[in-house]
mmCIF file of C-alpha atoms in Angstrom:
data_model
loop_
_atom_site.group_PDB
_atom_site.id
_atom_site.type_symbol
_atom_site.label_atom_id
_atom_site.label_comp_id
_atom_site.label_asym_id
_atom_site.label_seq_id
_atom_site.Cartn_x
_atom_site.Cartn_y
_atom_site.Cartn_z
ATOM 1 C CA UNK A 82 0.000 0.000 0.000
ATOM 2 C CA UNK A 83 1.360 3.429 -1.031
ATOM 3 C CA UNK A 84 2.297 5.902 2.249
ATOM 4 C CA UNK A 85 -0.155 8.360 2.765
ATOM 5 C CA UNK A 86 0.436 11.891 3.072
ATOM 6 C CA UNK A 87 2.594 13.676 5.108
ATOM 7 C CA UNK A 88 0.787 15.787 8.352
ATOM 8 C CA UNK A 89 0.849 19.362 5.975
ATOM 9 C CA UNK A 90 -2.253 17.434 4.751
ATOM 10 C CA UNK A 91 -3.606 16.439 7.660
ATOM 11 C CA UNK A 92 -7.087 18.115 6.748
ATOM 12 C CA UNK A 93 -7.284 15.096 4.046
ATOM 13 C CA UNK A 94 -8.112 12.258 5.718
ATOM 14 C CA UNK A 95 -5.787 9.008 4.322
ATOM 15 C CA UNK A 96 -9.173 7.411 3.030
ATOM 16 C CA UNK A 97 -9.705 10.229 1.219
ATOM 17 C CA UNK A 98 -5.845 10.901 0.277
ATOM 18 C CA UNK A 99 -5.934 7.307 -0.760
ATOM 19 C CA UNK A 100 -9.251 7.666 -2.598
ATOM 20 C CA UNK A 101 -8.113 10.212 -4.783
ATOM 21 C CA UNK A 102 -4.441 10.417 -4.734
ATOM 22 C CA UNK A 103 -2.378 7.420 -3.537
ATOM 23 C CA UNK A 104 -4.180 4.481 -4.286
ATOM 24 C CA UNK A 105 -6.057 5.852 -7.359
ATOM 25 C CA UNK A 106 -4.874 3.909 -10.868
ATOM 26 C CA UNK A 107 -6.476 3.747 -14.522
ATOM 27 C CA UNK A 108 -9.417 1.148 -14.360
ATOM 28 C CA UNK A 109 -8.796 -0.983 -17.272
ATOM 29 C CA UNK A 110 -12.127 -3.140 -17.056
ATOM 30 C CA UNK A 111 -15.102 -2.407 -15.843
ATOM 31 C CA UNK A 112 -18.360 -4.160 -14.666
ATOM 32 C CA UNK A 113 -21.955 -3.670 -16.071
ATOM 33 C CA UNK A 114 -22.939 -1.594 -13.069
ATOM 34 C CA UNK A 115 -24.938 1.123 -14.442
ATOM 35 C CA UNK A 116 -23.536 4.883 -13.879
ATOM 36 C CA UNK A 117 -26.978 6.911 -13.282
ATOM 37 C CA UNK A 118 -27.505 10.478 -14.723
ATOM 38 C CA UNK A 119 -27.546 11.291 -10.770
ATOM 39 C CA UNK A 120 -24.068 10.370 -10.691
ATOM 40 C CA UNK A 121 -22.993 12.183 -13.657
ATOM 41 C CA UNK A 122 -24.563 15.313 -12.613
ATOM 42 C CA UNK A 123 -22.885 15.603 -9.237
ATOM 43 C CA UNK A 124 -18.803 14.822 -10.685
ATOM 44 C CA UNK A 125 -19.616 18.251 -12.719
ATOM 45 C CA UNK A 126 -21.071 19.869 -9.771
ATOM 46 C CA UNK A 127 -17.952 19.110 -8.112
ATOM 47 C CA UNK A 128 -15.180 19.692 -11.177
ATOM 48 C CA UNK A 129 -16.795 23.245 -12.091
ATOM 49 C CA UNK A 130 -15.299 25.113 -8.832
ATOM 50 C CA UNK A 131 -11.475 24.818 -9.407
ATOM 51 C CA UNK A 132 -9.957 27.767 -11.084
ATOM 52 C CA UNK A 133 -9.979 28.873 -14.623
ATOM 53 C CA UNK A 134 -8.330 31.868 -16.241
ATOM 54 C CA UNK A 135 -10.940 34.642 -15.766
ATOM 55 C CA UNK A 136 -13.367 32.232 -14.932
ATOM 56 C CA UNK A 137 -14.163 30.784 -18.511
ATOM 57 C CA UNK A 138 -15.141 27.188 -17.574
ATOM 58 C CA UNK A 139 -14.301 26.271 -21.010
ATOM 59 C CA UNK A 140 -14.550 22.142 -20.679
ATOM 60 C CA UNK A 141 -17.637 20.660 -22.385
ATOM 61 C CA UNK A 142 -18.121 17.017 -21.436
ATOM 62 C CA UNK A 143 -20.521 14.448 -24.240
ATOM 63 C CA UNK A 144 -21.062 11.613 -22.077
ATOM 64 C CA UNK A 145 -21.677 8.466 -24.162
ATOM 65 C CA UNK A 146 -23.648 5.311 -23.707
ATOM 66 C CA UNK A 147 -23.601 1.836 -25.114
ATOM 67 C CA UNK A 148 -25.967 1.613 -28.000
ATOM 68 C CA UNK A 149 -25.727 3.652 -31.504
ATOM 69 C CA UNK A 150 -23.666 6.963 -30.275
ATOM 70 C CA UNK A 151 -21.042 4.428 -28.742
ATOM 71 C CA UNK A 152 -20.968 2.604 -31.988
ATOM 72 C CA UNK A 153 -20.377 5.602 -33.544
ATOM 73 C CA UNK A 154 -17.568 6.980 -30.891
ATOM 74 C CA UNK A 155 -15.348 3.538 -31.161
ATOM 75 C CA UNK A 156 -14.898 3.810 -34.956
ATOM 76 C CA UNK A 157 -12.411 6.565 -33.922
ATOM 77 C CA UNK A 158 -10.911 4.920 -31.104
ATOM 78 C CA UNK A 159 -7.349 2.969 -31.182
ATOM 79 C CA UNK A 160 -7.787 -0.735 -31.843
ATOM 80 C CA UNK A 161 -6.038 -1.111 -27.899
ATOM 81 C CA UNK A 162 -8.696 1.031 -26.591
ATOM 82 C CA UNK A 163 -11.365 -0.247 -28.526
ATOM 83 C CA UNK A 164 -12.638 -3.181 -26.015
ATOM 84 C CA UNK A 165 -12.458 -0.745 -22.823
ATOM 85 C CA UNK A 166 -14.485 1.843 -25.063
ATOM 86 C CA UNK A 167 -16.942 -1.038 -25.626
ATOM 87 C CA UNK A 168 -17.262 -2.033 -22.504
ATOM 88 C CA UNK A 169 -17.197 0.794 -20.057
ATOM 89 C CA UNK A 170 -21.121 1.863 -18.742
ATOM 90 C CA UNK A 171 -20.185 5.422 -19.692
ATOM 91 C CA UNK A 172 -17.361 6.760 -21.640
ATOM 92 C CA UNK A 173 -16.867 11.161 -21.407
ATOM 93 C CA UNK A 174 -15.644 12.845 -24.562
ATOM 94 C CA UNK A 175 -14.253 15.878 -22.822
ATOM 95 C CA UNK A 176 -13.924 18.836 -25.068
ATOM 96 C CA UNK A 177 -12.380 22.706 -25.220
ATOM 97 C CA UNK A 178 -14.945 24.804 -26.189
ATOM 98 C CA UNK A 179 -13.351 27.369 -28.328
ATOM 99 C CA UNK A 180 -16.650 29.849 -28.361
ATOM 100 C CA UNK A 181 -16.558 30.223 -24.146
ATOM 101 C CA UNK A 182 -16.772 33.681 -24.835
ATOM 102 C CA UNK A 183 -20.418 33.496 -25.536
ATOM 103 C CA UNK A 184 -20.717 33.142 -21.485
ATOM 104 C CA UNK A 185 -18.017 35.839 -20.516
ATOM 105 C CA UNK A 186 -20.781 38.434 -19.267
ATOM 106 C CA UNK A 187 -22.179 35.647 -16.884
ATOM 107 C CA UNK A 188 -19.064 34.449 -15.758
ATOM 108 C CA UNK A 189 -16.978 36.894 -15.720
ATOM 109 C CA UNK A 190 -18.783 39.736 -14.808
ATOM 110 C CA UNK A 191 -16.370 41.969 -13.536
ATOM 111 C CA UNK A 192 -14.516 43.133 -16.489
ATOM 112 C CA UNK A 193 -17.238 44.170 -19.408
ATOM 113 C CA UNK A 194 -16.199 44.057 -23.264
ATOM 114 C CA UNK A 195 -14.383 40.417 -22.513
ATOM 115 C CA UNK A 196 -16.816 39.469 -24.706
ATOM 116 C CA UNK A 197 -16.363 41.145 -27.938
ATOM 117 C CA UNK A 198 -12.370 41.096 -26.800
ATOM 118 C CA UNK A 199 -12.112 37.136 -27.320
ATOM 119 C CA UNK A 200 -14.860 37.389 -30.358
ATOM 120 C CA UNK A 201 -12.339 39.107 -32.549
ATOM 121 C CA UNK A 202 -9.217 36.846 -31.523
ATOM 122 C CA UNK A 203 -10.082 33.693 -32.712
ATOM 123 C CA UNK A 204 -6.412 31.968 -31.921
ATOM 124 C CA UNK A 205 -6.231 33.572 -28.981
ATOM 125 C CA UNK A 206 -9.188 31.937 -28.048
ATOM 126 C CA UNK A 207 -8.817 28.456 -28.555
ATOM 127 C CA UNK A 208 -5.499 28.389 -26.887
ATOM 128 C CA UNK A 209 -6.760 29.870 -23.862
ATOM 129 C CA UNK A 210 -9.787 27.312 -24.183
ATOM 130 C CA UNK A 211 -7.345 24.309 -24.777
ATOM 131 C CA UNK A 212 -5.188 25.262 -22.100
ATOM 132 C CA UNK A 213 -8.059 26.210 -19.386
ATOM 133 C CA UNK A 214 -10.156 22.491 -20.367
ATOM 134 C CA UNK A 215 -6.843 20.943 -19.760
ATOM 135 C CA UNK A 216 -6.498 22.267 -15.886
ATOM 136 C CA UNK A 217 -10.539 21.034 -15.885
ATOM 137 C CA UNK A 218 -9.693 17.525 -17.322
ATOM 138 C CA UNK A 219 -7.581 17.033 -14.048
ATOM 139 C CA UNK A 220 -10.132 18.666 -11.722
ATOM 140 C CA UNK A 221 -12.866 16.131 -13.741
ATOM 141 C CA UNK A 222 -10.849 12.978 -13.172
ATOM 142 C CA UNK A 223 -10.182 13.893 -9.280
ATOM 143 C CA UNK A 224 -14.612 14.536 -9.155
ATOM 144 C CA UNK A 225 -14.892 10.771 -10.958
ATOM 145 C CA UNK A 226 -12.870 9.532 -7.730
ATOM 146 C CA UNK A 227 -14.206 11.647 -5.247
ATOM 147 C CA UNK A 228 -17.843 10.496 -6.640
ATOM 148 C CA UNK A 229 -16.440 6.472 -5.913
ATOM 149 C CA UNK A 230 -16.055 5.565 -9.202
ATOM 150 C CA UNK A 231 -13.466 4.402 -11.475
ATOM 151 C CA UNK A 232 -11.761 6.168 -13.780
ATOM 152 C CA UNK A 233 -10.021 5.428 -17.496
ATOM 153 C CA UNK A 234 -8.267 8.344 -19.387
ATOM 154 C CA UNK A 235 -7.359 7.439 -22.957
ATOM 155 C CA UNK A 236 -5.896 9.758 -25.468
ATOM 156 C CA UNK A 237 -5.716 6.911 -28.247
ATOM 157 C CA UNK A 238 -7.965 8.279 -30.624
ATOM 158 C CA UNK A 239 -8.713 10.625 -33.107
ATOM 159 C CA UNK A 240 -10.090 14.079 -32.229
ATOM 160 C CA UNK A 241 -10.718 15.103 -35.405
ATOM 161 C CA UNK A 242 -13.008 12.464 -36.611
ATOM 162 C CA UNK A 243 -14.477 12.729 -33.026
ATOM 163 C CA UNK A 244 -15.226 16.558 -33.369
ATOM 164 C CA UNK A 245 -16.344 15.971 -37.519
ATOM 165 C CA UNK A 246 -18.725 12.557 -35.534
ATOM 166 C CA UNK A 247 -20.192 14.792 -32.981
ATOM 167 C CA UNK A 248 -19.523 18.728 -33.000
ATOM 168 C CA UNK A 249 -19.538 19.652 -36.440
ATOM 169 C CA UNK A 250 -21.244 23.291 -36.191
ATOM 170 C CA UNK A 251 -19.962 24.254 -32.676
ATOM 171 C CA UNK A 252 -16.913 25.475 -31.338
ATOM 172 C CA UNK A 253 -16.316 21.714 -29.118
ATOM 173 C CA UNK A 254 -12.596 20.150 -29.509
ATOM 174 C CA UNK A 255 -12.224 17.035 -28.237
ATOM 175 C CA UNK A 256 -9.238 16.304 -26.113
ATOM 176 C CA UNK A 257 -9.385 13.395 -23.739
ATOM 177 C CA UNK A 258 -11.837 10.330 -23.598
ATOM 178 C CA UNK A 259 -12.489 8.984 -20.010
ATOM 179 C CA UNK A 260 -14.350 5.715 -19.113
ATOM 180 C CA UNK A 261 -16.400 5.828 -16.146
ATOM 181 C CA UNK A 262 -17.190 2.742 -14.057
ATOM 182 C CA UNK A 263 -16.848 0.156 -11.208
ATOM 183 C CA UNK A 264 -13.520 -1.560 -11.598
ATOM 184 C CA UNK A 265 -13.737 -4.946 -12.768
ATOM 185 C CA UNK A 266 -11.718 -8.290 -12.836
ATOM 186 C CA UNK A 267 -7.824 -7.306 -12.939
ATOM 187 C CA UNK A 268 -8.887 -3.805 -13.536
ATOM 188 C CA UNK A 269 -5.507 -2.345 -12.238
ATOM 189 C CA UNK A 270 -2.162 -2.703 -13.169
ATOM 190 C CA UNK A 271 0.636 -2.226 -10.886
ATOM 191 C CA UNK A 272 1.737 1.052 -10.329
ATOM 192 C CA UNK A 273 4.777 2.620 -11.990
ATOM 193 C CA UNK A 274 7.443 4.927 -10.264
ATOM 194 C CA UNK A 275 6.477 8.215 -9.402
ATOM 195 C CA UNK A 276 9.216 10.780 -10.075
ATOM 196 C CA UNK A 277 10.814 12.134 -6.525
ATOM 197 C CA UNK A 278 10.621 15.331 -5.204
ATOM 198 C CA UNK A 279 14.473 16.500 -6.078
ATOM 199 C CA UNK A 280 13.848 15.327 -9.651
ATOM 200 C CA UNK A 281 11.036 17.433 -10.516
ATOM 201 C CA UNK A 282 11.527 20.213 -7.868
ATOM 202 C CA UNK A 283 13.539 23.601 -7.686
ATOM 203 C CA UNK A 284 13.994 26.574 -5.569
ATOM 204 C CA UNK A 285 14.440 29.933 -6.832
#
């Protein structure tokens, strides 16, 4: 078992370190447990409070099925993804959405004209949206944990024929699909070694 935390975190219990953190691993199977709308709702209740740049929220989430939309989503999915794809009870197509600015003057009410600013800066604008949806994809996989539920990132696929499948007329990139689930058989590999603190640390 991995050691939790050290006291600094003592607000976090282990369970919970463990939960999210320390014990947490890619699910690579999953049962046929359903995952209820209920369930959904609440891990983007939870993801939508972590920071953003000026508050743009820009991750859009399609959350897929089995039946004809999952058919449709696993002819663009990597052969060695294809069978977790299949057999996951929900699979989230998280997306950038490059047109956040539409919701500036509700989100970010505080500085008017954002709006219009972002409107006429179109690569501007999906950067920022790309780079803010990438800070939410983390804060979405730590809400799939915290919601007791197993989690399967996979970026073996292709996001163009995704967005072209399922966008096509909106500003939605596609940038990460995530199963969603209750572990099953040999879900988990073994863990691999972490990087240490002197490795990937520095003082200024």
């Amino acid at each position: 078992m991995t050691d939790v935390l050290p006291d600094q975190l003592i607000t976090l219990s282990p369970e919970a370190q463990a939960q999210l953190f320390t014990e947490a691993r890619t699910a690579n199977t999953f049962t046929d447990t359903p995952v209820g709308d209920d369930q959904l709702r609440a891990i983007l209740d939870l993801a939508k409070y972590p920071p953003t740049a000026m508050n743009v929220q820009p991750l859009r989430v399609l959350f897929v099925r089995p039946g004809e939309g999952r058919d449709r989503l696993l002819t663009h999915v990597a052969d060695g993804n294809k069978t977790k794809a299949a057999t996951a009870p929900v699979v989230a197509v998280l997306a950038a959405d490059t047109n956040f600015h539409e919701h500036l003057d509700t989100v970010f009410p505080i500085r008017p004209g954002m709006r219009e600013h972002f409107a006429a800066d179109p690569t501007t604008r999906e950067a920022m949206a790309r780079f803010n949806a990438g800070l939410q994809v983390g804060y979405f996989l730590l809400a799939v944990r915290a919601a007791g539920l197993a989690v399967g990132p996979m970026g073996g696929f292709d996001p163009a024929g995704v967005d072209t499948e399922f966008f096509t007329g909106t500003g939605w990139k596609s940038l990460l699909l995530v199963n969603i689930g209750h572990p099953g058989p040999d879900a988990w590999h073994p863990r691999l070694p972490r990087l240490d603190y002197d490795t990937i640390a520095r003082h200024a």
